[in-house]
Short mmCIF file of C-alpha atoms in Angstrom, two decimals:
data_model
loop_
_atom_site.label_atom_id
_atom_site.label_comp_id
_atom_site.label_asym_id
_atom_site.label_seq_id
_atom_site.Cartn_x
_atom_site.Cartn_y
_atom_site.Cartn_z
CA MET A 845 15.48 -32.90 -41.88
CA GLU A 846 15.02 -28.51 -41.99
CA LEU A 847 15.16 -27.16 -37.82
CA LEU A 848 16.16 -23.82 -36.84
CA LEU A 849 17.51 -23.74 -33.40
CA LEU A 850 19.11 -21.27 -31.75
CA MET A 851 21.77 -21.65 -29.64
CA LEU A 852 21.79 -21.12 -25.84
CA LEU A 853 23.58 -17.98 -24.91
CA ILE A 854 24.03 -16.56 -21.65
CA PHE A 855 22.80 -13.34 -21.08
CA ALA A 856 26.39 -11.06 -19.99
CA GLY A 857 25.89 -7.86 -21.34
CA GLN A 858 24.47 -4.80 -21.33
CA SER A 859 22.22 -3.36 -23.88
CA SER A 860 22.80 0.21 -25.83
CA GLY A 861 22.28 3.13 -24.28
CA ASN A 862 22.36 1.86 -21.19
CA THR A 863 22.59 4.12 -17.80
CA GLU A 864 23.37 3.25 -13.71
CA TYR A 865 19.70 2.64 -13.07
CA GLY A 866 17.73 2.73 -16.22
CA GLU A 867 15.20 5.47 -16.91
CA ALA A 868 12.39 4.94 -13.98
CA GLY A 869 15.52 4.33 -11.40
CA ASN A 870 16.45 7.77 -12.28
CA ASN A 871 12.89 9.88 -11.88
CA ILE A 872 12.32 7.85 -8.02
CA ASN A 873 11.55 10.98 -5.78
CA SER A 874 9.57 9.45 -3.11
CA PHE A 875 8.17 6.24 -0.78
CA CYS A 876 5.24 6.08 -3.69
CA SER A 877 7.63 6.19 -6.36
CA GLU A 878 10.41 4.04 -5.15
CA ALA A 879 7.45 0.72 -4.15
CA GLN A 880 5.49 1.86 -7.64
CA TYR A 881 9.50 1.10 -8.99
CA PHE A 882 9.20 -2.55 -7.02
CA ALA A 883 5.88 -3.72 -8.07
CA ALA A 884 7.23 -2.60 -11.52
CA ILE A 885 10.55 -5.07 -11.46
CA GLU A 886 8.57 -7.38 -10.67
CA GLN A 887 5.89 -7.41 -13.19
CA GLU A 888 8.78 -7.17 -15.36
CA ILE A 889 10.30 -10.44 -14.13
CA SER A 890 7.46 -12.38 -13.68
CA ALA A 891 6.42 -11.14 -17.34
CA ARG A 892 9.76 -12.31 -18.41
CA GLU A 893 8.82 -15.64 -16.65
CA MET A 894 6.18 -16.32 -18.73
CA GLN A 895 7.40 -16.04 -22.05
CA ARG A 896 9.95 -18.40 -20.54
CA ALA A 897 7.41 -20.74 -19.34
CA ARG A 898 5.28 -20.20 -23.11
CA LYS A 899 8.75 -20.94 -25.14
CA LEU A 900 9.00 -24.57 -23.07
CA ASP A 901 5.01 -25.61 -23.79
CA GLN A 902 6.13 -24.64 -27.36
CA ILE A 903 9.52 -27.55 -27.82
CA ALA A 904 6.60 -30.15 -25.74
CA ASN A 905 4.23 -29.32 -27.93
CA THR A 906 6.62 -30.23 -31.17
CA GLY A 907 7.47 -32.94 -29.93
CA THR A 908 4.21 -34.17 -29.63
CA ALA A 909 3.45 -33.44 -32.88
CA TRP A 910 6.63 -35.08 -34.59
CA GLN A 911 5.50 -38.36 -32.19
CA ILE A 912 2.59 -38.49 -34.20
CA ALA A 913 3.44 -37.72 -37.07
CA ALA A 914 6.28 -40.74 -36.18
CA ALA A 915 3.50 -42.49 -35.19
CA ALA A 916 1.34 -41.62 -37.86
CA GLY A 917 4.15 -41.72 -41.05
CA THR A 918 4.86 -44.38 -43.92
CA GLY A 919 7.86 -45.90 -44.71
CA THR A 920 11.17 -46.15 -42.62
CA TYR A 921 11.82 -43.19 -43.72
CA LYS A 922 10.01 -40.56 -42.00
CA GLN A 923 9.07 -43.20 -39.11
CA GLY A 924 12.36 -43.56 -38.47
CA HIS A 925 13.23 -39.11 -38.95
CA TYR A 926 10.22 -37.66 -36.78
CA THR A 927 11.15 -39.86 -34.02
CA ALA A 928 14.64 -39.15 -34.38
CA LEU A 929 12.77 -35.46 -33.62
CA ALA A 930 10.59 -35.44 -31.04
CA ASP A 931 13.96 -37.69 -29.18
CA TYR A 932 15.46 -34.59 -29.69
CA ALA A 933 12.69 -32.45 -29.07
CA ALA A 934 12.48 -34.05 -25.75
CA ALA A 935 16.00 -34.12 -24.76
CA ILE A 936 15.79 -30.44 -25.25
CA TYR A 937 12.64 -30.56 -23.23
CA MET A 938 14.49 -32.29 -20.24
CA GLN A 939 17.44 -30.19 -20.09
CA GLU A 940 15.50 -26.38 -20.95
CA LYS A 941 12.76 -27.35 -18.63
CA LYS A 942 15.25 -28.00 -15.10
CA LYS A 943 17.28 -24.21 -16.27
CA HIS A 944 13.87 -23.08 -16.44
CA GLU A 945 12.93 -24.19 -12.74
CA GLU A 946 16.28 -23.12 -11.45
CA ALA A 947 15.29 -19.42 -12.92
CA ALA A 948 11.48 -19.56 -11.29
CA ALA A 949 13.37 -20.02 -8.73
CA ALA A 950 15.12 -17.16 -9.07
CA ALA A 951 12.16 -14.87 -10.66
CA GLU A 952 10.00 -16.19 -7.41
CA LYS A 953 12.75 -15.18 -4.37
CA PHE A 954 12.92 -11.49 -5.66
CA LYS A 955 9.50 -11.65 -6.79
CA ASN A 956 8.64 -12.01 -2.84
CA ALA A 957 11.17 -9.38 -1.62
CA ALA A 958 10.46 -6.91 -4.22
CA LEU A 959 6.53 -6.43 -2.91
CA ARG A 960 7.60 -7.11 0.49
CA TRP A 961 9.79 -3.48 0.20
CA ALA A 962 7.15 -1.96 -2.41
CA GLY A 963 4.08 -2.65 0.83
CA ILE A 964 6.93 -1.76 3.52
CA VAL A 965 8.33 1.92 2.29
CA SER A 966 4.49 2.16 0.35
CA VAL A 967 3.20 3.45 4.16
CA LEU A 968 6.15 5.79 5.22
CA GLY A 969 4.05 8.43 3.63
CA ALA A 970 1.16 8.08 5.50
CA PRO A 971 2.34 9.18 9.14
CA SER A 972 1.79 13.15 6.86
CA LEU A 973 -2.40 12.59 7.16
CA GLN A 974 -2.04 11.37 10.53
CA LEU A 975 -3.44 13.72 13.04
CA PHE A 976 -5.43 13.97 16.17
CA GLN A 977 -7.69 15.82 17.27
CA LEU A 978 -8.53 16.83 21.59
CA THR A 979 -11.84 14.75 22.63
CA GLY A 980 -13.58 17.20 24.30
CA THR A 981 -13.48 20.27 26.46
CA PRO A 982 -10.02 20.66 28.35
CA ALA A 983 -10.52 20.64 32.34
CA THR A 984 -9.70 23.95 34.21
CA GLN A 985 -6.17 24.82 34.39
CA THR A 986 -6.07 27.01 37.94
CA ASP A 987 -2.47 25.64 39.59
CA ASP A 988 1.07 24.63 38.03
CA HIS A 989 0.18 20.47 37.88
CA ASP A 990 0.94 18.03 34.85
CA ALA A 991 -2.75 17.36 33.14
CA THR A 992 -4.03 14.63 30.66
CA ALA A 993 -5.24 15.52 27.92
CA GLN A 994 -7.43 13.13 25.25
CA LEU A 995 -5.68 12.91 21.87
CA THR A 996 -8.03 10.96 18.79
CA GLN A 997 -6.63 10.34 15.78
CA LYS A 998 -9.18 11.81 12.81
CA GLU A 999 -9.69 9.73 10.16
CA ALA A 1000 -6.73 10.33 7.07
CA ALA A 1001 -7.80 11.58 3.00
CA SER A 1002 -6.30 8.64 1.50
CA ALA A 1003 -3.19 6.69 1.47
CA PRO A 1004 -0.96 8.88 0.18
CA CYS A 1005 0.52 5.23 -2.33
CA ALA A 1006 -3.08 4.48 -3.17
CA ASN A 1007 -2.71 5.86 -6.66
CA ILE A 1008 0.20 2.85 -7.56
CA GLN A 1009 -1.18 1.21 -10.44
CA ALA A 1010 -0.58 -1.99 -11.71
CA ASP A 1011 0.42 -2.02 -14.58
CA GLY A 1012 3.88 -2.87 -14.51
CA LYS A 1013 4.97 1.00 -14.72
CA ALA A 1014 7.20 2.98 -12.76
CA ALA A 1015 6.51 6.67 -11.27
CA GLY A 1016 6.65 8.67 -14.49
CA THR A 1017 5.27 5.88 -16.62
CA ASP A 1018 8.73 4.88 -17.48
CA LYS A 1019 8.68 1.14 -18.34
CA ILE A 1020 10.71 -0.98 -16.56
CA GLU A 1021 14.01 -2.00 -18.84
CA LEU A 1022 15.72 -4.78 -16.56
CA GLU A 1023 19.45 -4.99 -18.72
CA LYS A 1024 19.57 -1.09 -17.82
CA ILE A 1025 19.81 -1.54 -14.45
CA ASN A 1026 23.12 -1.28 -13.19
CA THR A 1027 22.54 0.11 -9.31
CA LEU A 1028 19.25 -0.45 -8.00
CA ARG A 1029 18.36 2.43 -6.69
CA VAL A 1030 16.42 1.37 -2.87
CA SER A 1031 16.38 2.76 0.57
CA ALA A 1032 18.33 1.16 3.17
CA ALA A 1033 16.56 -0.68 5.42
CA SER A 1034 17.37 2.68 8.28
CA VAL A 1035 14.54 4.22 6.94
CA LEU A 1036 12.66 2.82 8.30
CA THR A 1037 13.85 3.41 11.84
CA ALA A 1038 13.06 6.55 12.26
CA PRO A 1039 9.72 7.58 9.88
CA ILE A 1040 8.56 10.33 11.73
CA LYS A 1041 11.38 13.17 12.56
CA THR A 1042 8.45 15.51 14.01
CA VAL A 1043 5.33 15.89 15.53
CA SER A 1044 3.60 19.23 15.47
CA VAL A 1045 1.19 20.19 17.85
CA LYS A 1046 -1.08 23.44 17.76
CA LEU A 1047 -2.14 25.41 20.93
CA GLN A 1048 -4.82 27.73 21.93
CA GLY A 1049 -5.27 29.17 25.51
CA CYS A 1050 -8.73 29.69 26.18
CA ALA A 1051 -11.39 31.01 28.71
CA ALA A 1052 -11.40 29.99 32.13
CA GLY A 1053 -13.73 26.03 32.19
CA GLY A 1054 -11.86 25.97 29.48
CA THR A 1055 -15.38 26.96 27.26
CA SER A 1056 -14.00 29.05 24.78
CA CYS A 1057 -10.95 28.65 22.91
CA THR A 1058 -9.29 29.41 20.24
CA ASP A 1059 -6.18 31.15 18.23
CA GLY A 1060 -7.10 34.98 19.26
CA SER A 1061 -4.03 37.72 19.13
CA GLY A 1062 -1.46 36.37 21.34
CA GLN A 1063 1.08 33.81 21.62
CA VAL A 1064 0.53 30.78 23.48
CA PHE A 1065 4.45 30.78 24.13
CA ALA A 1066 6.26 34.01 23.81
CA GLU A 1067 9.98 34.96 24.99
CA GLY A 1068 10.75 37.09 27.96
CA ALA A 1069 13.82 39.51 29.47
CA ASN A 1070 14.49 35.91 31.39
CA GLY A 1071 14.36 33.42 28.44
CA ALA A 1072 11.31 31.38 26.52
CA GLY A 1073 8.83 29.50 27.74
CA TYR A 1074 5.44 31.44 29.85
CA PHE A 1075 2.54 31.44 29.11
CA SER A 1076 1.23 34.93 27.28
CA LEU A 1077 -2.55 34.89 28.06
CA HIS A 1078 -4.23 37.08 25.27
CA ALA A 1079 -7.95 38.02 24.59
CA SER A 1080 -9.59 35.06 24.54
CA ALA A 1081 -7.54 33.49 27.31
CA SER A 1082 -7.97 34.06 30.70
CA SER A 1083 -6.78 30.14 32.41
CA LYS A 1084 -4.24 28.61 32.05
CA THR A 1085 -5.93 25.92 30.16
CA LEU A 1086 -4.38 24.76 27.05
CA LYS A 1087 -5.92 23.83 23.95
CA ILE A 1088 -4.49 21.49 21.13
CA PRO A 1089 -7.04 21.05 18.63
CA THR A 1090 -4.30 18.53 16.61
CA ALA A 1091 -1.41 16.59 16.19
CA THR A 1092 0.59 16.70 13.03
CA PHE A 1093 2.85 13.77 12.82
CA ASN A 1094 5.74 15.23 9.78
CA PRO A 1095 7.28 12.06 7.91
CA THR A 1096 11.58 12.07 7.45
CA PRO A 1097 11.39 13.71 4.34
CA TYR A 1098 12.91 11.73 1.12
CA THR A 1099 15.78 11.36 0.68
CA GLN A 1100 16.70 9.37 -3.19
CA PRO A 1101 19.57 6.60 -2.47
CA GLU A 1102 22.93 5.99 -4.33
CA GLY A 1103 21.21 2.55 -4.25
CA VAL A 1104 23.52 -0.33 -4.96
CA HIS A 1105 25.46 -2.49 -7.64
CA THR A 1106 22.96 -5.39 -8.58
CA GLY A 1107 27.30 -7.35 -9.39
CA LYS A 1108 29.87 -7.50 -7.87
CA THR A 1109 31.40 -3.76 -9.24
CA GLN A 1110 29.25 -1.67 -11.14
CA GLU A 1111 31.68 -2.56 -14.53
CA LYS A 1112 29.96 -5.50 -14.19
CA PRO A 1113 26.33 -5.55 -13.24
CA ASN A 1114 25.31 -9.30 -14.64
CA ASP A 1115 28.51 -10.87 -11.84
CA CYS A 1116 26.25 -11.82 -9.03
CA ASN A 1117 27.34 -11.44 -5.44
CA ASN A 1118 26.64 -15.37 -3.81
CA ASP A 1119 26.62 -14.28 -0.17
CA ASP A 1120 25.22 -17.45 1.10
CA ASN A 1121 25.28 -15.98 5.12
CA GLU A 1122 23.40 -12.80 4.32
CA GLU A 1123 20.53 -14.58 5.66
CA GLU A 1124 16.70 -13.12 3.86
CA LYS A 1125 14.92 -11.38 5.95
CA ILE A 1126 11.72 -10.53 6.42
CA ILE A 1127 12.39 -6.82 5.80
CA PRO A 1128 14.39 -7.25 3.36
CA THR A 1129 17.64 -5.37 3.00
CA ASP A 1130 18.95 -3.50 0.78
CA THR A 1131 21.71 -5.89 -0.28
CA ILE A 1132 19.77 -8.44 -0.60
CA LEU A 1133 17.52 -6.94 -2.99
CA ALA A 1134 20.20 -6.01 -5.53
CA ARG A 1135 21.74 -9.75 -5.10
CA TYR A 1136 18.50 -11.52 -5.33
CA LEU A 1137 17.58 -9.72 -9.19
CA CYS A 1138 21.02 -9.92 -10.60
CA THR A 1139 20.77 -13.45 -9.80
CA ALA A 1140 16.78 -13.65 -11.11
CA ARG A 1141 17.43 -11.26 -14.73
CA ASN A 1142 20.64 -13.83 -15.03
CA LYS A 1143 18.72 -17.04 -15.51
CA ILE A 1144 15.28 -15.77 -16.65
CA ALA A 1145 18.09 -14.21 -19.76
CA ALA A 1146 19.37 -17.49 -21.31
CA VAL A 1147 17.60 -17.56 -24.14
CA ILE A 1148 15.62 -20.66 -24.29
CA PRO A 1149 15.64 -22.27 -28.39
CA SER A 1150 13.02 -22.08 -30.84
CA MET A 1151 12.26 -24.99 -32.88
#
């Protein structure tokens, strides 16, 4: 009897040439590239999980083949030989099936959280494309009192993250190397609280009745001896009417995050934090994402025996 069997190994080390973030993590420089990064990690986890499933199927198929060989064999020796092998394969299958289910559950947790985060950060660049335009002709303004202008949203050209590819690669076409991620490059959830930093409003002075509103050569607001804030009506502006042709939302600039260690320390990236007191949220925190990645990576990296 000759049986090729690899010892069950638990992934506990770093691959050669390790960097803190991995090559893909080093190239994150925008909300869109961060979104693609997490989409790519999710796909890599899925691919590894499928590899484990195929290996498990191979064990089951091998066991079935040995059962058939035992049933078809002639002689006590051959029948006993293949029956023993079939029983062994069944025992290994049940043992590895339980571990695979644990790995699949851990992978599913990370994948769900990663895709939620990718979806969230992919829209943070969208405000840069939001333009609002004045509806209709502005009313004549002859007295100093409040006036209401109706702004309507113009159709944006395209979403800023529309080019994200579901090809398992991060921005810059870098492939994800799970073993090289010691620190997960992920923004803190606080980036969601201030997606708009400023709103740029364009103002134009108008002729009486608001029938002619052009840029002209002067300024709508000017500064004099008494300070800033009075109207300076240029050649084509003979009333206090102002037109707002466009208003543009300017998002908060992207700052490349330092990220969160996947393990308890940078030196031990696979020694996962198991903080059961930190509940999962619809918007996953950076620490939850790092913890889920660490757990999923460890479990799917355990080698299933070959037969």
